[in-house]
Amino acid sequence: MMCAVRRHLLPLVGLGGLAALAASVPVAAPAGAAPAGAPAVATVVGRGVLDGPGGIALDSAGDLFVADTGHCRVAVVPAHGGTAYGLRLHAGRVTTLVGGSCTGPGSIGHPSGVAVDAQGDVYVAEATAQRVQVVRAGGTHQAVTVAGTGRAGFNGDGLVGTATELDEPTAVAVDGAGDLLIADTANCRVRVLATRATTVLGRPVAAGRVSTVLGTGTCGTTGQGGPAASAELWDPVAVAVDGTGDVLVADSGDQSVLLATTESRTAYGTPVAAGDIAVIVGGTGSYGPYLADGLSATGPTAELNDPRGLAVGVANALFVSDGDMHVIRVVPASTGPLLGRTMTGGDLYTAAGALPVSSPAGLGDGTRWVLTQMATPTGIAVSPSGAVYYADGALDTVRVIEPGTGTS
């Protein structure tokens, strides 16, 4: 791998960066109370509890799991009280699920991503520790390594998980069959630890062994379109599975979101052939501020500048956190109401955060904030009701956007 890659394992834009943004352009915050039925924003975990949170996940009961990166732990905010993972949990109260120490026995090495499966097992990506661990729902609050040796590298496919080298595994996701997908960032691959012998994205995988399903190991931009088997990735930092079982990847090296599918279809306004991979958000090659809302998610105004998290929500709407632009973007799969507005399928919108106000000539002359201000949005998750949870790595918080009932 002889190409330059950009690393975004921990939040890079702090309060100073947000202050600089605010000082450079006039900021107009919404005034007055929100109209009835409009989306509402609330803090779930406030400052002083977390340190640079990364990935987040929700389980089927509404429990929230947070990769509390700086504290080297995974925290849980239960929706209901009770006993789970060998812990006594209290509704709405932050509890350490695992970790709290960065070194030594039982440690979690600066977790960057988290995912939970249908059984409640919690998977933790530890980019700096070169491994993925799991906390079993039916056991005690102990983490067990399922992939990675603790040494950065690539020693091939087809090995059992604990014999497989990873290189900065930044994020994880679980598909409907329980297979574990890993964004193996510095190896420029998406890999899978399968629960059974099957095929994933048309590639055969063996039970209990790690296989590459996307990426060639060469970091580059040929993943912009064409056969998935020969497509390059460039610093994949997040991975998700949509309602059809297709795989989405946030590719930070070329500032895009890619989709790989086994069946020909139009996804988020972009036709994708069976066995291919295609850009569905961004991919413009620009690092300038985005220019407008409500235009094609792959058009010339669809810049991403630091995609960090992915989530698929109600009606397959795709949410992307963009850390450098202090914003959460959304692409609806179909036209209809979303977060209090009517949105067109396949177009790119600001769900929350900073939206530049542009002159007719296309030059930014100010900023307004949509729903709320944010510094560095990282992990993102969407509940079945459409509530959008996001971690802000620079503000050390987790907040939620409740969808409301109105449209405009």
mmCIF file of C-alpha atoms in Angstrom, residues 200-403:
data_model
loop_
_atom_site.group_PDB
_atom_site.id
_atom_site.type_symbol
_atom_site.label_atom_id
_atom_site.label_comp_id
_atom_site.label_asym_id
_atom_site.label_seq_id
_atom_site.Cartn_x
_atom_site.Cartn_y
_atom_site.Cartn_z
ATOM 1 C CA VAL A 200 -21.237 -12.414 1.349
ATOM 2 C CA LEU A 201 -21.408 -9.989 -1.574
ATOM 3 C CA GLY A 202 -20.844 -12.956 -3.858
ATOM 4 C CA ARG A 203 -17.652 -14.082 -2.126
ATOM 5 C CA PRO A 204 -17.466 -17.446 -0.344
ATOM 6 C CA VAL A 205 -16.739 -17.224 3.391
ATOM 7 C CA ALA A 206 -16.111 -19.949 5.955
ATOM 8 C CA ALA A 207 -17.642 -20.147 9.422
ATOM 9 C CA GLY A 208 -15.450 -18.657 12.138
ATOM 10 C CA ARG A 209 -12.861 -17.337 9.688
ATOM 11 C CA VAL A 210 -12.062 -13.847 8.431
ATOM 12 C CA SER A 211 -12.391 -13.077 4.721
ATOM 13 C CA THR A 212 -12.119 -9.926 2.608
ATOM 14 C CA VAL A 213 -15.402 -9.017 0.923
ATOM 15 C CA LEU A 214 -14.494 -5.521 -0.334
ATOM 16 C CA GLY A 215 -11.155 -3.972 -1.245
ATOM 17 C CA THR A 216 -8.036 -5.329 -2.901
ATOM 18 C CA GLY A 217 -5.567 -4.227 -0.242
ATOM 19 C CA THR A 218 -4.311 -1.430 -2.475
ATOM 20 C CA CYS A 219 -5.536 1.942 -1.244
ATOM 21 C CA GLY A 220 -7.090 3.915 -4.085
ATOM 22 C CA THR A 221 -10.203 5.199 -5.790
ATOM 23 C CA THR A 222 -11.171 2.525 -8.316
ATOM 24 C CA GLY A 223 -14.110 1.800 -6.017
ATOM 25 C CA GLN A 224 -15.863 4.750 -7.650
ATOM 26 C CA GLY A 225 -17.745 2.228 -9.783
ATOM 27 C CA GLY A 226 -17.654 -1.186 -11.424
ATOM 28 C CA PRO A 227 -17.160 -4.788 -10.256
ATOM 29 C CA ALA A 228 -16.829 -4.960 -6.478
ATOM 30 C CA ALA A 229 -14.314 -7.804 -6.631
ATOM 31 C CA SER A 230 -11.667 -5.574 -8.239
ATOM 32 C CA ALA A 231 -12.554 -2.265 -6.581
ATOM 33 C CA GLU A 232 -10.112 -0.450 -4.352
ATOM 34 C CA LEU A 233 -11.078 1.219 -1.094
ATOM 35 C CA TRP A 234 -9.225 4.091 0.543
ATOM 36 C CA ASP A 235 -9.363 4.273 4.325
ATOM 37 C CA PRO A 236 -12.807 2.787 5.007
ATOM 38 C CA VAL A 237 -13.802 4.094 8.437
ATOM 39 C CA ALA A 238 -17.428 2.971 8.791
ATOM 40 C CA VAL A 239 -19.578 0.133 7.510
ATOM 41 C CA ALA A 240 -23.324 -0.485 7.609
ATOM 42 C CA VAL A 241 -25.936 -2.859 6.202
ATOM 43 C CA ASP A 242 -29.198 -1.577 4.735
ATOM 44 C CA GLY A 243 -32.640 -3.158 4.762
ATOM 45 C CA THR A 244 -31.930 -5.226 1.649
ATOM 46 C CA GLY A 245 -28.661 -6.652 3.022
ATOM 47 C CA ASP A 246 -26.426 -4.510 0.831
ATOM 48 C CA VAL A 247 -23.218 -3.161 2.372
ATOM 49 C CA LEU A 248 -22.413 0.546 2.693
ATOM 50 C CA VAL A 249 -18.920 1.898 3.354
ATOM 51 C CA ALA A 250 -17.741 5.351 4.405
ATOM 52 C CA ASP A 251 -14.507 5.723 2.430
ATOM 53 C CA SER A 252 -12.670 8.650 3.980
ATOM 54 C CA GLY A 253 -9.766 8.657 1.530
ATOM 55 C CA ASP A 254 -11.968 9.719 -1.361
ATOM 56 C CA GLN A 255 -14.660 11.374 0.785
ATOM 57 C CA SER A 256 -17.534 9.185 -0.334
ATOM 58 C CA VAL A 257 -20.077 6.603 0.710
ATOM 59 C CA LEU A 258 -20.084 3.442 -1.420
ATOM 60 C CA LEU A 259 -22.681 0.706 -1.813
ATOM 61 C CA ALA A 260 -22.052 -2.888 -2.906
ATOM 62 C CA THR A 261 -24.964 -5.075 -3.950
ATOM 63 C CA THR A 262 -25.615 -8.586 -5.238
ATOM 64 C CA GLU A 263 -28.797 -7.567 -7.090
ATOM 65 C CA SER A 264 -29.198 -4.815 -9.676
ATOM 66 C CA ARG A 265 -31.196 -1.909 -8.306
ATOM 67 C CA THR A 266 -31.339 1.837 -7.966
ATOM 68 C CA ALA A 267 -30.044 2.826 -4.526
ATOM 69 C CA TYR A 268 -30.409 6.383 -3.268
ATOM 70 C CA GLY A 269 -30.924 7.599 -6.810
ATOM 71 C CA THR A 270 -27.909 5.756 -8.263
ATOM 72 C CA PRO A 271 -28.231 2.651 -10.485
ATOM 73 C CA VAL A 272 -25.958 -0.156 -9.230
ATOM 74 C CA ALA A 273 -25.542 -3.427 -11.151
ATOM 75 C CA ALA A 274 -25.419 -6.816 -9.457
ATOM 76 C CA GLY A 275 -21.919 -7.529 -8.181
ATOM 77 C CA ASP A 276 -20.857 -3.892 -8.532
ATOM 78 C CA ILE A 277 -19.892 -1.149 -6.124
ATOM 79 C CA ALA A 278 -20.838 2.491 -6.675
ATOM 80 C CA VAL A 279 -20.643 5.916 -5.067
ATOM 81 C CA ILE A 280 -24.006 6.891 -3.624
ATOM 82 C CA VAL A 281 -22.908 9.991 -1.658
ATOM 83 C CA GLY A 282 -20.058 12.383 -2.431
ATOM 84 C CA GLY A 283 -17.107 11.270 -4.501
ATOM 85 C CA THR A 284 -16.653 14.716 -6.019
ATOM 86 C CA GLY A 285 -12.950 14.884 -5.183
ATOM 87 C CA SER A 286 -13.502 18.279 -3.590
ATOM 88 C CA TYR A 287 -12.626 19.255 -0.042
ATOM 89 C CA GLY A 288 -14.485 22.559 -0.112
ATOM 90 C CA PRO A 289 -17.712 23.278 1.776
ATOM 91 C CA TYR A 290 -20.831 21.797 0.294
ATOM 92 C CA LEU A 291 -22.936 24.333 -1.569
ATOM 93 C CA ALA A 292 -26.576 23.409 -1.354
ATOM 94 C CA ASP A 293 -29.265 21.108 0.026
ATOM 95 C CA GLY A 294 -31.795 19.192 -2.019
ATOM 96 C CA LEU A 295 -29.563 18.306 -4.968
ATOM 97 C CA SER A 296 -28.223 14.943 -6.152
ATOM 98 C CA ALA A 297 -26.200 13.021 -3.563
ATOM 99 C CA THR A 298 -23.598 12.320 -6.249
ATOM 100 C CA GLY A 299 -23.737 15.687 -7.996
ATOM 101 C CA PRO A 300 -21.112 18.468 -8.024
ATOM 102 C CA THR A 301 -22.477 20.021 -4.790
ATOM 103 C CA ALA A 302 -22.437 16.744 -2.830
ATOM 104 C CA GLU A 303 -19.071 17.107 -1.115
ATOM 105 C CA LEU A 304 -18.224 15.160 2.019
ATOM 106 C CA ASN A 305 -15.213 16.349 3.990
ATOM 107 C CA ASP A 306 -14.787 13.816 6.802
ATOM 108 C CA PRO A 307 -17.339 10.983 6.759
ATOM 109 C CA ARG A 308 -17.070 9.187 10.093
ATOM 110 C CA GLY A 309 -20.310 7.355 10.819
ATOM 111 C CA LEU A 310 -23.115 5.672 8.880
ATOM 112 C CA ALA A 311 -26.614 4.637 9.879
ATOM 113 C CA VAL A 312 -29.615 3.372 7.954
ATOM 114 C CA GLY A 313 -32.903 4.602 9.369
ATOM 115 C CA VAL A 314 -36.613 4.412 8.748
ATOM 116 C CA ALA A 315 -37.525 3.707 5.097
ATOM 117 C CA ASN A 316 -33.821 3.046 4.420
ATOM 118 C CA ALA A 317 -32.842 6.722 4.784
ATOM 119 C CA LEU A 318 -29.038 6.963 4.942
ATOM 120 C CA PHE A 319 -27.404 9.212 7.549
ATOM 121 C CA VAL A 320 -23.742 10.281 7.359
ATOM 122 C CA SER A 321 -21.820 12.192 10.019
ATOM 123 C CA ASP A 322 -19.273 14.638 8.561
ATOM 124 C CA GLY A 323 -16.807 15.623 11.255
ATOM 125 C CA ASP A 324 -14.917 18.414 9.519
ATOM 126 C CA MET A 325 -18.115 20.151 8.423
ATOM 127 C CA HIS A 326 -19.844 19.840 11.836
ATOM 128 C CA VAL A 327 -22.899 18.305 10.227
ATOM 129 C CA ILE A 328 -25.074 15.222 9.799
ATOM 130 C CA ARG A 329 -26.223 14.664 6.221
ATOM 131 C CA VAL A 330 -29.068 12.441 5.054
ATOM 132 C CA VAL A 331 -30.064 10.857 1.747
ATOM 133 C CA PRO A 332 -33.635 9.517 1.706
ATOM 134 C CA ALA A 333 -34.163 6.345 -0.306
ATOM 135 C CA SER A 334 -37.566 7.590 -1.450
ATOM 136 C CA THR A 335 -39.482 10.859 -1.526
ATOM 137 C CA GLY A 336 -41.485 11.722 1.569
ATOM 138 C CA PRO A 337 -41.424 13.378 4.988
ATOM 139 C CA LEU A 338 -38.265 13.126 7.064
ATOM 140 C CA LEU A 339 -37.275 15.126 10.150
ATOM 141 C CA GLY A 340 -40.064 17.613 9.669
ATOM 142 C CA ARG A 341 -39.413 18.251 5.970
ATOM 143 C CA THR A 342 -40.415 16.715 2.680
ATOM 144 C CA MET A 343 -37.296 15.322 1.007
ATOM 145 C CA THR A 344 -36.690 13.879 -2.456
ATOM 146 C CA GLY A 345 -35.249 10.390 -2.754
ATOM 147 C CA GLY A 346 -31.615 10.378 -3.874
ATOM 148 C CA ASP A 347 -30.966 14.009 -2.929
ATOM 149 C CA LEU A 348 -28.585 15.128 -0.187
ATOM 150 C CA TYR A 349 -29.827 17.180 2.771
ATOM 151 C CA THR A 350 -28.517 18.588 6.032
ATOM 152 C CA ALA A 351 -30.255 16.709 8.829
ATOM 153 C CA ALA A 352 -28.590 18.775 11.548
ATOM 154 C CA GLY A 353 -25.605 21.037 12.045
ATOM 155 C CA ALA A 354 -23.887 23.683 9.932
ATOM 156 C CA LEU A 355 -25.301 24.698 6.567
ATOM 157 C CA PRO A 356 -23.362 27.351 4.592
ATOM 158 C CA VAL A 357 -25.498 30.120 3.166
ATOM 159 C CA SER A 358 -24.287 30.677 -0.408
ATOM 160 C CA SER A 359 -24.502 33.644 -2.706
ATOM 161 C CA PRO A 360 -25.881 33.200 -6.259
ATOM 162 C CA ALA A 361 -22.263 33.000 -7.420
ATOM 163 C CA GLY A 362 -21.746 29.996 -5.178
ATOM 164 C CA LEU A 363 -19.460 31.750 -2.689
ATOM 165 C CA GLY A 364 -20.169 31.129 0.976
ATOM 166 C CA ASP A 365 -21.195 34.317 2.782
ATOM 167 C CA GLY A 366 -22.431 32.910 6.088
ATOM 168 C CA THR A 367 -23.626 29.916 8.051
ATOM 169 C CA ARG A 368 -26.932 28.936 9.557
ATOM 170 C CA TRP A 369 -27.544 26.021 11.880
ATOM 171 C CA VAL A 370 -30.140 23.342 11.216
ATOM 172 C CA LEU A 371 -31.768 22.089 14.438
ATOM 173 C CA THR A 372 -28.590 22.295 16.519
ATOM 174 C CA GLN A 373 -24.931 23.227 16.561
ATOM 175 C CA MET A 374 -22.312 20.489 16.735
ATOM 176 C CA ALA A 375 -18.530 20.277 16.741
ATOM 177 C CA THR A 376 -17.305 16.868 15.514
ATOM 178 C CA PRO A 377 -20.126 14.361 14.969
ATOM 179 C CA THR A 378 -18.747 10.820 14.976
ATOM 180 C CA GLY A 379 -20.925 7.774 15.632
ATOM 181 C CA ILE A 380 -24.564 7.740 14.594
ATOM 182 C CA ALA A 381 -27.515 5.387 15.135
ATOM 183 C CA VAL A 382 -31.233 5.546 14.305
ATOM 184 C CA SER A 383 -34.048 4.024 16.355
ATOM 185 C CA PRO A 384 -37.077 2.247 14.829
ATOM 186 C CA SER A 385 -39.130 5.381 15.568
ATOM 187 C CA GLY A 386 -36.733 7.517 13.516
ATOM 188 C CA ALA A 387 -34.892 9.185 16.410
ATOM 189 C CA VAL A 388 -31.327 10.016 15.325
ATOM 190 C CA TYR A 389 -28.649 9.587 18.002
ATOM 191 C CA TYR A 390 -25.174 10.982 17.435
ATOM 192 C CA ALA A 391 -21.940 11.266 19.378
ATOM 193 C CA ASP A 392 -20.023 14.537 19.309
ATOM 194 C CA GLY A 393 -16.390 13.604 19.785
ATOM 195 C CA ALA A 394 -15.169 17.151 20.434
ATOM 196 C CA LEU A 395 -17.977 18.135 22.814
ATOM 197 C CA ASP A 396 -17.904 14.782 24.703
ATOM 198 C CA THR A 397 -21.655 14.321 24.383
ATOM 199 C CA VAL A 398 -24.333 12.097 22.871
ATOM 200 C CA ARG A 399 -27.497 13.818 21.672
ATOM 201 C CA VAL A 400 -30.745 12.700 20.062
ATOM 202 C CA ILE A 401 -32.909 14.292 17.378
ATOM 203 C CA GLU A 402 -36.507 13.235 17.848
ATOM 204 C CA PRO A 403 -38.287 13.270 14.491
#
